Amino acid sequence: MVLHKFGEKLYSGLVATMTARLKEIARSIEATQGGSFLEEMNRKWNDHNKALQMIRDILMYMDRTYIPSTQRTPVYELGLTLWKENVIYSSQIRTRLLDTLLELVLSERAGEVINRGLVRNITKMLMDLGPSVYGQEFETQFLQVSSEFYRGESQKFIECCDCGDYLKKAERRLNEEMDRVSHYLDPRTEKKITNVVEKKMIENHMLRLIHMENSGLVNMLCDDKYEDLGRMYNLFRRVTDGLSKIREVMTSHIRESGKQLVTDPERLKDPVDFTQRLLDEKDKYDKIINLAFNNDKLFQNALNSSFEYFINLNPRSPEFISLFVDDKLRKGLKGVSEDDVEITLDKVMMLFRYLQEKDVFEKYYKQHLAKRLLSGKTVSDDAERSLIVKLKTECGYQFTSKLEGMFTDMKTSLDTMQGFYASHPELSDGPTLTVQVLTTGSWPTQSSVTCNLPAEMSALCEKFRSYYLGTHTGRRLSWQTNMGTADLKATFGKGQRHELNVSTYQMCVLMLFNNAERLSYKEIEQATEIPASDLKRCLQSLALVKGRNVLRKEPMSKDVGEDDAFFVNDKFSSKLYKVKIGTVVAQKESEPEKLETRQRVEEDRKPQIEAAIVRIMKSRKQLDHNNLIAEVTKQLQSRFLPNPTEVKKRIESLIERDFLERDDSDRKLYRYLA
C-alpha cells in the first residue's frame, strides 16, 4: 500500500483500529471489580505490548519509509501514546489507578504483605509511557501522601517514645522507603522520598530529640550509648545543620562537665587522681567519636578545643600533670610492658598539648625529674628518655636541652666517682660517698643551704672537693645538703640491727646520738645548723611516724616544739632489715613556693618575649602596635600565651635600650633600629 501511495490510508486505518481496540480494553479494565483491577490492567498491557511488537514488524516498511518522510509518530511509540490517551487517561481508570497504588503502599507501611511484583509491573508501565506520565500519574501524589503520613506518624512517636526508640523507628522507616524504591519504584524517586522522611521525622524534631529529657544527647553521652549515638549521627548527617547541632550540644556538655572537674576543690586534693580523671574523660569521648561519630574530624576538633578550654581554667593544671608523670615514673609503671608505658606517655603528651602555659609545666617537670634522678627513684631510664624525645618533638630542642643536660650530669658523675675512688684506694674502708655534680644552668635553682655534716663525712667531702677541683679548672662546688640521702647502720636495744635509709639532714641528726643519750631541740639546731622548718620536718619523720620512729620525743605531741627533747627509741623494731625513713613533705607546693615558681616563670618569659619582638621587627622593619602584639602571641603560643601588658612593657624596655623607636607622627608605629 505504501508503494502504491496509500501510506496515509494505512496509517489512518492503523490509528482508528488501535483506538477502537484500546477503548474496548479500557471498558474491560473499568469493569473489573476489587483487587483484580491491577492484574487485569497488567494482563491487558502485556497483550498490547506483544501486539504492538507484531504490528511493528508487519508494518516495518512503512515505519522506515513513509513515517520518517511525513514526520509521523513511529508505530511502537504510536501504540504507547494511544494506550496512554485511551486507557491511562480514561476518567474511570485514572483516579482509580492512583488510589489503588497509594492504598497498597499504605498497606505495606502498616505491615501488610502486598504483591510487589504486580506493583512493579504497573509502575514500570507508567515509566515506559514516559517520565512525565510516572511523575504526574503517581510520583507527585505519592510524595504528598507520604509527607502527610510521616508528619502524623512523627508527631505520634515524638509524644510517646524516648529519643533512642524514636531514632530506631525513624531509621527503620527510612530503610523501608529505600527498600520500596529498589523493589517497585523509579530509582530517581529514592532521593525525593528519603528527603520527605528526613524532613518530617528528623529535621522538624531535631532540637526536641537532642534536648529530650532523660534520653536526649547528653544522657546518651553520659551513659556511653554508642549504638544510639551512632544512629543519631547517621540520621542527623542527612539533614541541614544536623551534625552542627549535635556538635554544639556535645561541646557545651564537655565544657561544662570539664569545668566542674577542674574547679571542684575535692578533686584538687589529689593531683594524680585529677589528671587520671582528665585522661579518663578524654578516653571516653575519643571512644564515642571513634565508635559512634565515624571518627569525624570536626567532632575531634570540637573535643580538642573543649579540653583546651577547661584544662586552662585551672592555673595548676601544668603542675598537676607533671605530678601525674612523676607518680607514674616513680612507681606507677612498674611491671608494665613497654607498649603500655608508651600509651601512658602518649596520653600525657595529649594533655600537655592542651596547656597554654607549657613553660610552667617545664618548670615543674624539671623539679620533679631532678628529684627522681637524684633519689634513683625512676622506674625506667628508657621511659624518662622517651618522654623527653616526645617533648622535644612537640616543642623543639630549646625546650628539652636542659632536661637532657641533667641526664648527662648523672652519667658524668658516675665516671667522676670511679675516678675518685681509683685515686684514693685507702677509702675502701669506712664511710662511702657518692656525689652527683650538677651543672648550675641545667638543674632547678636551689638556694644553697649548708649544714654541719658529721666529722667523718665532712673530711670525705673535703677530699672529694680537692680531687674534683684538681681535675677540673675554673669550677666552683657548693654542697646541696638538702637534696642528699644516706644509709646508716644502727644498733638498737637487745642488739637489733637495721640499715636506715635517710636524708642527709636526718643523718646529721641521728649521728649526734652516737655521743649523747638525750638532746633538746635547741641543742640539735645548734649542732647541725639545719634551717628551722627543715629541722622540724626532719624530727617529725624520725620521732612521730609509726613504724619508723627511731627517736622518741618528750612531751609526746603531733608537732615539734622548741622545748622538746629527743632520745633514741631503744624499743624500735621492724620486720625489715632495711628501713626507709621518709621526710614529712607536702606533695604539692606550698603557697610561697607556688608564688616563687610563678615569679621564676614570669622572669624566664621576659627574654623570650623580647627575642620574639626583635625577630619580628628585624624582618618587618616597621609595624604598628596591634599587629606586633598579634605576631608575638602567634610566635610564642607553642610555649605560653604572653600577656599583652607584659609584651607592651618589653617593647618599652627595647625602646629604652635603642632596639626600637616610635614613629614621630604615629606613636603606635614602631621602627627597628639596626
XYZ file of C-alpha atoms in Angstrom:
674
model
C 0.000 0.000 0.000
C 2.879 2.345 0.812
C 4.438 1.553 -2.560
C 1.152 2.419 -4.254
C 0.964 5.727 -2.396
C -1.679 4.549 0.116
C 0.590 5.220 3.128
C -1.764 7.821 4.583
C -4.727 5.459 4.359
C -2.754 2.672 6.023
C -1.532 4.934 8.845
C -5.003 6.422 9.480
C -6.544 2.949 9.444
C -3.941 1.778 11.988
C -4.750 4.687 14.349
C -8.506 4.105 14.035
C -8.255 0.336 14.544
C -5.903 0.645 17.573
C -8.037 3.383 19.137
C -11.207 1.300 18.831
C -9.448 -1.743 20.283
C -7.975 0.273 23.196
C -11.391 1.768 24.050
C -12.696 -1.799 24.348
C -9.708 -2.704 26.600
C -10.356 0.393 28.740
C -14.026 -0.647 29.212
C -12.877 -4.167 30.138
C -10.439 -2.798 32.762
C -13.067 -0.378 34.105
C -15.475 -3.240 34.576
C -13.005 -5.222 36.695
C -14.010 -5.359 40.354
C -11.858 -5.164 43.557
C -8.304 -6.438 43.723
C -8.287 -7.826 40.163
C -8.146 -4.278 38.769
C -4.338 -4.054 38.621
C -3.998 -7.663 37.469
C -6.385 -7.033 34.579
C -4.551 -3.863 33.616
C -1.195 -5.680 33.778
C -2.545 -8.527 31.614
C -4.024 -6.157 29.011
C -0.795 -4.088 28.990
C 1.296 -7.199 28.296
C -1.107 -8.260 25.498
C -0.999 -4.779 23.989
C 2.819 -4.797 24.114
C 3.021 -8.143 22.284
C 0.501 -6.996 19.678
C 2.444 -3.763 19.186
C 5.667 -5.621 18.519
C 3.927 -7.822 15.897
C 2.302 -4.806 14.212
C 5.639 -3.002 14.142
C 7.271 -5.996 12.456
C 4.434 -6.289 9.884
C 4.489 -2.549 9.090
C 8.279 -2.281 9.152
C 8.442 -0.865 5.609
C 6.003 1.917 6.461
C 7.929 2.570 9.688
C 11.173 3.009 7.736
C 9.994 4.995 4.711
C 6.585 6.688 4.982
C 6.737 7.708 8.654
C 10.159 9.488 8.571
C 9.224 11.323 5.349
C 5.908 12.585 6.776
C 7.244 13.091 10.313
C 4.518 10.936 11.849
C 4.922 9.042 15.157
C 6.572 5.594 14.660
C 4.286 2.583 15.088
C 5.533 1.412 18.507
C 5.526 4.894 20.051
C 2.078 5.477 18.492
C 0.813 2.364 20.304
C 2.146 3.684 23.631
C 0.639 7.144 23.105
C -2.775 5.669 22.222
C -2.617 3.383 25.328
C -1.864 6.418 27.471
C -4.691 8.511 25.980
C -7.373 5.837 25.812
C -6.565 3.690 28.872
C -4.453 5.564 31.431
C -6.215 8.909 30.893
C -9.677 7.310 30.903
C -11.741 9.144 33.532
C -12.816 5.842 35.117
C -9.256 4.464 35.285
C -7.021 7.449 36.029
C -8.092 8.169 39.650
C -8.718 4.509 40.439
C -5.197 3.543 39.360
C -3.581 6.216 41.556
C -5.780 5.411 44.580
C -5.110 1.670 44.255
C -1.330 2.150 44.122
C -1.331 4.555 47.103
C -3.549 2.211 49.135
C -1.121 -0.650 48.519
C 1.823 1.479 49.682
C -0.080 2.482 52.830
C -0.987 -1.158 53.496
C 2.671 -2.109 53.217
C 3.637 0.685 55.605
C 1.103 -0.720 58.057
C 2.921 -4.052 57.936
C 0.743 -5.934 55.431
C 2.243 -8.030 52.635
C 1.427 -6.857 49.094
C 2.116 -8.218 45.609
C 5.291 -6.228 44.928
C 5.813 -7.849 41.515
C 2.429 -6.609 40.293
C 3.036 -3.064 41.600
C 6.471 -3.081 39.949
C 4.898 -4.029 36.582
C 2.350 -1.200 36.843
C 4.920 1.463 37.841
C 7.214 0.199 35.056
C 4.322 0.619 32.626
C 3.970 4.266 33.737
C 7.728 4.779 33.302
C 7.635 3.163 29.832
C 4.939 5.647 28.850
C 7.390 8.462 29.667
C 8.903 10.066 32.789
C 6.200 12.745 32.844
C 3.444 10.086 32.999
C 5.073 8.349 36.007
C 5.547 11.751 37.675
C 2.041 13.116 37.011
C 0.035 9.943 37.471
C 1.840 8.595 40.531
C 5.018 10.145 41.964
C 3.753 13.658 42.784
C 0.723 12.329 44.685
C 2.811 9.560 46.286
C 5.226 12.160 47.768
C 2.357 14.370 49.022
C 0.561 11.475 50.717
C 3.866 10.225 52.199
C 4.642 13.687 53.564
C 1.283 13.799 55.332
C 1.697 10.230 56.593
C 5.155 10.895 58.113
C 4.095 14.226 59.582
C 1.354 12.451 61.544
C 3.480 9.437 62.464
C 6.426 11.524 63.683
C 4.068 13.569 65.865
C 2.650 10.375 67.394
C 6.119 8.862 68.007
C 7.655 12.029 69.491
C 4.920 12.148 72.132
C 5.237 8.553 73.295
C 8.849 7.428 72.628
C 12.183 8.291 74.190
C 14.940 9.609 71.914
C 16.630 6.210 71.307
C 13.350 4.483 70.346
C 12.278 7.367 68.121
C 15.571 7.236 66.220
C 15.185 3.460 65.746
C 11.727 3.988 64.256
C 12.963 6.813 62.004
C 15.864 4.658 60.811
C 13.533 1.730 60.113
C 11.132 3.930 58.118
C 13.998 5.356 56.091
C 15.304 1.879 55.264
C 11.789 0.703 54.361
C 11.346 3.542 51.869
C 14.721 2.827 50.231
C 13.797 -0.855 50.058
C 10.419 0.048 48.495
C 12.125 2.124 45.799
C 14.564 -0.677 44.983
C 11.667 -3.166 44.569
C 8.990 -1.322 42.641
C 9.581 2.402 42.132
C 11.726 4.507 39.807
C 15.311 4.741 41.267
C 15.057 8.532 40.875
C 12.235 8.551 43.419
C 14.637 7.459 46.190
C 16.177 10.871 46.852
C 12.736 12.537 46.837
C 11.068 10.106 49.259
C 14.083 9.958 51.626
C 14.034 13.777 51.697
C 10.376 13.608 52.789
C 11.156 11.137 55.613
C 14.228 13.112 56.709
C 12.353 16.407 56.822
C 9.228 15.147 58.579
C 10.817 12.680 61.004
C 14.226 14.230 61.738
C 14.640 17.852 60.678
C 11.290 19.014 62.098
C 12.044 17.443 65.517
C 15.824 17.867 65.644
C 16.139 20.128 68.693
C 13.421 18.315 70.629
C 15.230 14.990 70.097
C 18.646 16.377 71.096
C 17.300 18.002 74.278
C 14.779 15.263 75.172
C 14.596 14.884 78.951
C 16.237 11.734 80.382
C 17.056 10.325 76.948
C 18.482 13.105 74.746
C 22.039 13.589 73.533
C 23.546 14.489 76.943
C 22.085 11.321 78.515
C 23.457 9.228 75.655
C 26.910 10.781 76.136
C 26.855 10.226 79.910
C 25.729 6.595 79.566
C 28.070 5.741 76.631
C 25.178 4.664 74.365
C 27.353 4.109 71.310
C 24.605 2.481 69.227
C 22.060 5.267 69.839
C 24.707 7.959 69.289
C 25.803 6.288 66.050
C 22.188 6.179 64.890
C 21.688 9.858 65.761
C 24.895 10.784 63.892
C 23.905 8.823 60.760
C 20.365 10.236 60.690
C 21.285 13.836 61.523
C 24.060 13.960 58.931
C 21.296 13.593 56.291
C 19.699 16.930 57.206
C 20.944 20.526 57.034
C 22.812 21.623 60.194
C 22.085 18.258 61.833
C 25.670 17.466 62.780
C 26.476 21.042 63.808
C 23.556 20.896 66.308
C 24.950 17.643 67.806
C 28.432 19.210 67.943
C 27.194 22.350 69.705
C 25.401 20.405 72.443
C 28.299 17.935 72.856
C 30.827 20.788 73.095
C 28.805 22.686 75.676
C 28.277 19.478 77.745
C 32.015 18.579 77.673
C 32.981 22.138 78.609
C 30.504 22.235 81.479
C 31.434 18.829 82.923
C 35.153 19.585 82.373
C 34.786 22.924 84.150
C 33.211 21.176 87.157
C 36.040 18.638 87.155
C 38.894 21.169 87.153
C 37.314 23.605 89.635
C 35.961 21.087 92.182
C 38.008 21.669 95.419
C 37.668 17.954 96.340
C 39.256 16.862 93.059
C 42.169 19.276 93.515
C 43.339 17.486 96.665
C 44.878 14.653 94.663
C 46.816 15.782 91.551
C 47.298 12.197 90.293
C 43.573 11.439 90.542
C 42.787 14.843 88.965
C 44.949 14.064 85.912
C 43.686 10.471 85.684
C 40.133 11.787 85.530
C 41.103 14.124 82.682
C 42.596 11.148 80.808
C 39.501 9.004 81.516
C 37.284 11.813 80.230
C 39.376 12.114 77.057
C 39.338 8.320 76.531
C 35.563 8.291 76.970
C 34.929 10.914 74.265
C 37.606 9.537 71.942
C 35.787 6.207 72.074
C 32.413 7.865 71.390
C 33.806 9.787 68.393
C 35.523 6.654 67.108
C 32.627 4.210 67.544
C 29.586 6.449 67.084
C 30.669 9.526 65.116
C 32.696 7.839 62.382
C 35.919 9.441 63.642
C 34.591 12.743 62.298
C 37.404 15.332 62.214
C 35.047 18.196 63.095
C 33.959 16.342 66.253
C 37.627 15.661 67.102
C 38.374 19.385 66.730
C 35.394 20.270 68.943
C 36.640 17.815 71.603
C 40.174 19.245 71.463
C 39.006 22.851 71.760
C 36.745 21.899 74.721
C 39.630 20.231 76.565
C 41.941 23.159 75.874
C 39.256 25.487 77.243
C 38.638 23.789 80.579
C 42.148 22.456 81.341
C 43.443 26.032 81.264
C 40.698 27.224 83.641
C 42.774 25.693 86.430
C 46.137 27.522 86.716
C 47.588 24.463 88.498
C 46.957 22.061 85.604
C 50.628 22.168 84.403
C 51.813 21.314 87.931
C 49.252 18.510 88.368
C 50.075 16.908 85.013
C 53.774 16.975 85.949
C 52.944 15.377 89.329
C 50.999 12.667 87.493
C 54.055 11.957 85.302
C 56.208 11.958 88.430
C 53.933 9.405 90.116
C 53.913 7.147 87.043
C 57.669 7.300 86.504
C 58.398 6.702 90.204
C 56.151 3.710 90.797
C 53.019 3.670 88.653
C 54.637 1.995 85.631
C 56.484 -0.776 87.495
C 55.978 -4.136 85.820
C 54.106 -2.546 82.905
C 55.028 -3.558 79.344
C 56.938 -1.102 77.117
C 53.918 -0.678 74.842
C 51.674 0.277 77.775
C 54.308 2.733 79.040
C 54.314 4.377 75.585
C 50.493 4.547 75.583
C 50.515 6.275 79.015
C 53.210 8.742 77.911
C 51.321 9.494 74.676
C 48.190 10.262 76.708
C 50.181 12.629 78.930
C 51.554 14.356 75.808
C 47.997 14.781 74.569
C 47.103 16.705 77.768
C 50.374 18.631 77.508
C 49.344 19.867 74.028
C 46.229 21.459 75.538
C 48.258 23.506 78.043
C 48.668 27.161 77.163
C 51.456 27.576 79.740
C 53.815 24.861 78.592
C 56.750 26.655 80.184
C 55.100 26.273 83.628
C 54.843 22.529 83.017
C 58.529 22.547 82.045
C 59.474 24.240 85.340
C 57.622 21.651 87.441
C 58.701 18.739 85.272
C 62.311 19.804 85.712
C 61.927 19.936 89.506
C 60.258 16.517 89.646
C 62.761 14.947 87.225
C 65.629 16.288 89.364
C 64.190 14.623 92.476
C 63.668 11.338 90.621
C 67.195 11.264 89.229
C 68.887 12.254 92.473
C 66.946 9.763 94.586
C 67.330 6.996 91.974
C 63.552 6.600 92.069
C 62.823 6.427 88.363
C 61.099 3.254 87.083
C 62.977 3.250 83.803
C 65.554 5.473 82.124
C 64.067 4.457 78.774
C 60.652 5.792 79.788
C 62.240 9.066 81.007
C 64.154 9.489 77.744
C 61.102 8.538 75.680
C 59.074 11.344 77.274
C 61.886 13.847 76.688
C 62.021 12.822 72.996
C 58.245 13.391 72.784
C 58.598 16.832 74.407
C 61.450 17.659 72.035
C 59.353 16.654 69.002
C 56.457 18.761 70.293
C 58.347 21.902 71.379
C 61.820 21.815 69.869
C 65.366 21.399 71.164
C 65.352 24.511 73.342
C 62.537 23.081 75.471
C 64.446 19.912 76.414
C 68.140 20.876 76.211
C 68.380 21.385 79.986
C 66.488 18.156 80.707
C 68.977 16.263 78.540
C 71.778 18.077 80.397
C 70.501 16.571 83.668
C 70.905 13.033 82.279
C 74.409 13.920 81.032
C 75.358 15.135 84.532
C 74.180 11.867 86.108
C 76.335 9.838 83.709
C 79.380 12.098 84.137
C 79.022 11.855 87.944
C 79.304 8.046 87.766
C 82.619 8.359 85.890
C 83.820 11.035 88.331
C 83.147 8.782 91.359
C 85.017 5.867 89.768
C 87.988 8.179 89.196
C 87.805 9.496 92.772
C 87.907 6.041 94.391
C 90.599 4.847 91.944
C 92.822 7.716 93.106
C 92.011 7.111 96.837
C 92.318 3.337 97.420
C 92.686 3.960 101.179
C 88.974 4.950 101.335
C 87.735 1.405 100.714
C 87.172 1.024 104.497
C 84.864 3.348 106.392
C 82.044 5.547 105.103
C 81.494 5.720 101.336
C 80.488 8.850 99.490
C 78.563 9.152 96.230
C 78.497 12.652 94.762
C 76.392 13.925 91.898
C 77.918 17.030 90.344
C 75.113 19.129 88.873
C 75.638 21.879 86.284
C 74.011 25.008 87.698
C 72.183 26.043 84.497
C 70.644 22.638 83.777
C 69.097 21.834 87.163
C 66.325 23.676 89.025
C 67.884 26.502 91.005
C 68.095 25.728 94.706
C 69.037 28.157 97.435
C 72.335 26.795 98.703
C 71.700 25.692 102.292
C 74.631 24.319 104.265
C 74.503 22.288 107.428
C 77.188 20.898 109.717
C 77.998 17.416 108.463
C 79.375 14.784 110.891
C 83.196 14.960 111.120
C 83.709 11.637 109.243
C 81.594 12.828 106.283
C 82.985 16.348 106.322
C 86.560 15.056 105.856
C 85.418 12.797 102.998
C 83.639 15.695 101.285
C 86.778 17.822 101.565
C 88.859 15.085 99.881
C 86.326 14.920 97.025
C 86.386 18.707 96.620
C 90.202 18.677 96.342
C 90.082 15.786 93.815
C 87.378 17.403 91.666
C 88.875 20.883 91.565
C 92.263 19.287 90.830
C 90.887 17.577 87.710
C 88.657 20.480 86.542
C 89.901 24.038 86.321
C 87.778 27.151 86.740
C 84.876 25.464 88.541
C 83.245 26.070 91.918
C 81.457 23.458 94.040
C 78.684 24.247 96.528
C 77.135 21.396 98.516
C 73.364 20.936 98.259
C 72.932 19.011 101.512
C 69.153 19.417 101.397
C 68.995 17.135 98.304
C 71.128 14.205 99.531
C 70.394 10.819 101.124
C 72.363 8.464 103.378
C 72.359 4.809 104.524
C 73.159 4.359 108.230
C 73.818 1.117 110.099
C 72.186 1.299 113.527
C 72.030 -0.987 116.592
C 69.056 -0.678 118.931
C 68.256 -2.217 122.362
C 68.531 -6.026 122.542
C 71.182 -5.793 119.777
C 68.675 -5.349 116.963
C 70.486 -4.190 113.804
C 68.956 -2.212 110.963
C 70.073 -0.232 107.944
C 68.286 3.111 107.862
C 67.779 4.929 104.558
C 67.507 8.631 105.495
C 68.021 12.128 104.130
C 71.313 13.993 104.710
C 69.576 16.172 107.331
C 68.246 13.079 109.155
C 71.752 11.555 109.081
C 73.218 14.696 110.695
C 70.622 14.497 113.498
C 70.963 10.738 114.141
C 74.793 10.820 114.207
C 74.605 13.268 117.152
C 73.116 10.452 119.270
C 76.362 8.426 118.975
C 77.803 10.821 121.580
C 74.680 11.778 123.580
C 71.799 9.966 125.277
C 69.371 12.862 125.127
C 69.335 16.136 123.189
C 67.000 19.132 123.262
C 65.623 20.703 120.071
C 67.840 23.776 120.670
C 70.986 21.609 121.034
C 70.209 19.737 117.774
C 69.558 23.022 115.958
C 72.829 24.497 117.246
C 74.913 21.415 116.383
C 73.545 20.881 112.857
C 72.575 24.439 111.772
C 69.747 22.960 109.692
C 67.086 25.632 108.846
C 64.242 25.525 111.401
C 61.432 24.495 109.018
C 63.523 21.641 107.567
C 64.697 20.542 111.010
C 61.130 20.326 112.369
C 60.028 18.218 109.396
C 63.107 16.056 109.807
C 62.462 15.428 113.541
C 58.763 14.761 112.876
C 59.651 11.954 110.456
C 62.225 10.474 112.874
C 60.095 10.583 116.023
C 56.401 10.726 115.091
C 55.839 8.350 112.142
C 54.542 4.991 113.369
C 56.802 2.082 112.410
C 59.633 4.498 111.540
C 60.098 6.214 114.935
C 63.802 5.581 115.652
C 63.740 8.548 118.089
C 61.355 9.360 120.904
C 60.187 12.798 121.926
C 59.158 14.387 125.175
C 56.499 15.548 125.591
C 54.643 13.309 123.067
C 52.645 15.530 120.729
C 51.997 15.795 116.995
C 54.131 18.881 116.465
C 57.761 19.581 117.228
C 58.244 22.465 119.689
C 61.390 24.362 120.613
C 61.317 22.999 124.192
C 61.070 19.323 123.151
C 63.743 16.779 124.000
C 64.726 13.713 121.930
C 66.386 10.362 122.706
C 66.941 7.069 120.854
C 63.951 4.707 120.822
C 65.590 1.502 122.161
C 62.346 -0.390 121.653
C 62.331 0.317 117.878
C 61.761 -2.845 115.856
C 60.875 -3.672 112.274
C 60.410 -6.876 110.289
C 62.618 -5.389 107.586
C 66.391 -5.088 107.892
C 66.424 -2.053 105.602
C 64.104 0.671 106.874
C 63.362 3.738 104.749
C 62.528 6.824 106.751
C 60.849 9.358 104.513
C 60.680 13.072 105.168
C 57.328 14.600 106.017
C 56.817 16.666 102.880
C 53.858 18.054 101.042
C 53.297 16.540 97.603
C 52.000 19.832 96.276
C 53.775 23.151 96.624
C 53.015 25.484 99.499
C 51.664 28.936 98.656
C 55.082 30.709 98.973
C 56.681 28.007 96.781
C 53.922 28.428 94.205
C 54.488 32.177 94.197
C 58.228 31.704 93.789
C 57.763 29.257 90.877
C 55.316 31.668 89.215
C 57.784 34.564 89.604
C 60.606 32.459 88.121
C 58.378 31.576 85.159
C 57.493 35.262 84.625
C 61.188 36.217 84.760
C 62.103 33.485 82.239
C 59.423 34.750 79.864
C 60.813 38.270 79.592
C 63.857 37.446 77.404
C 61.719 35.132 75.253
C 59.186 37.919 74.603
C 61.985 40.374 73.816
C 63.685 37.909 71.440
C 60.377 37.401 69.586
C 59.825 41.179 69.281
C 63.348 41.714 67.906
C 62.993 38.794 65.417
C 59.708 40.180 64.097
C 60.865 43.796 63.880
C 64.137 42.803 62.223
C 62.244 41.125 59.372
C 59.402 43.703 59.114
C 61.463 46.881 59.784
C 58.308 48.705 60.943
C 54.998 47.546 62.431
C 52.055 49.025 64.323
C 51.372 48.091 67.961
C 48.367 45.753 67.464
C 49.998 43.753 64.676
C 53.207 43.406 66.689
C 51.259 42.067 69.710
C 49.434 39.585 67.422
C 52.695 38.395 65.808
C 54.420 37.953 69.194
C 51.448 35.945 70.529
C 51.494 33.757 67.420
C 55.235 33.066 67.723
C 55.150 32.232 71.443
C 51.873 30.333 71.765
C 53.611 26.959 71.417
C 55.223 27.674 74.839
C 52.831 30.096 76.555
C 50.235 32.794 75.851
C 52.018 36.105 76.504
C 50.111 38.773 78.400
C 49.653 41.869 76.118
C 50.543 44.132 79.089
C 53.844 42.289 79.561
C 54.559 42.492 75.801
C 53.962 46.269 75.998
C 56.456 46.529 78.904
C 59.053 44.587 76.900
C 58.521 46.912 73.893
C 59.113 49.920 76.190
C 62.264 48.261 77.549
C 63.586 47.662 73.998
C 62.849 51.298 73.068
C 64.857 52.453 76.128
C 67.765 50.236 75.026
C 67.611 51.606 71.436
C 66.495 48.391 69.713
C 63.256 50.079 68.545
C 61.926 53.614 68.174
C 58.466 55.156 67.899
C 57.368 56.964 64.767
C 57.226 60.758 65.336
C 53.850 61.240 63.664
C 52.179 57.931 64.723
C 53.001 56.886 68.297
C 51.572 53.395 67.713
C 54.046 52.641 64.927
C 57.432 51.113 65.818
C 60.650 51.049 63.781
C 63.558 48.648 64.113
C 66.954 50.233 64.758
C 69.791 48.191 63.247
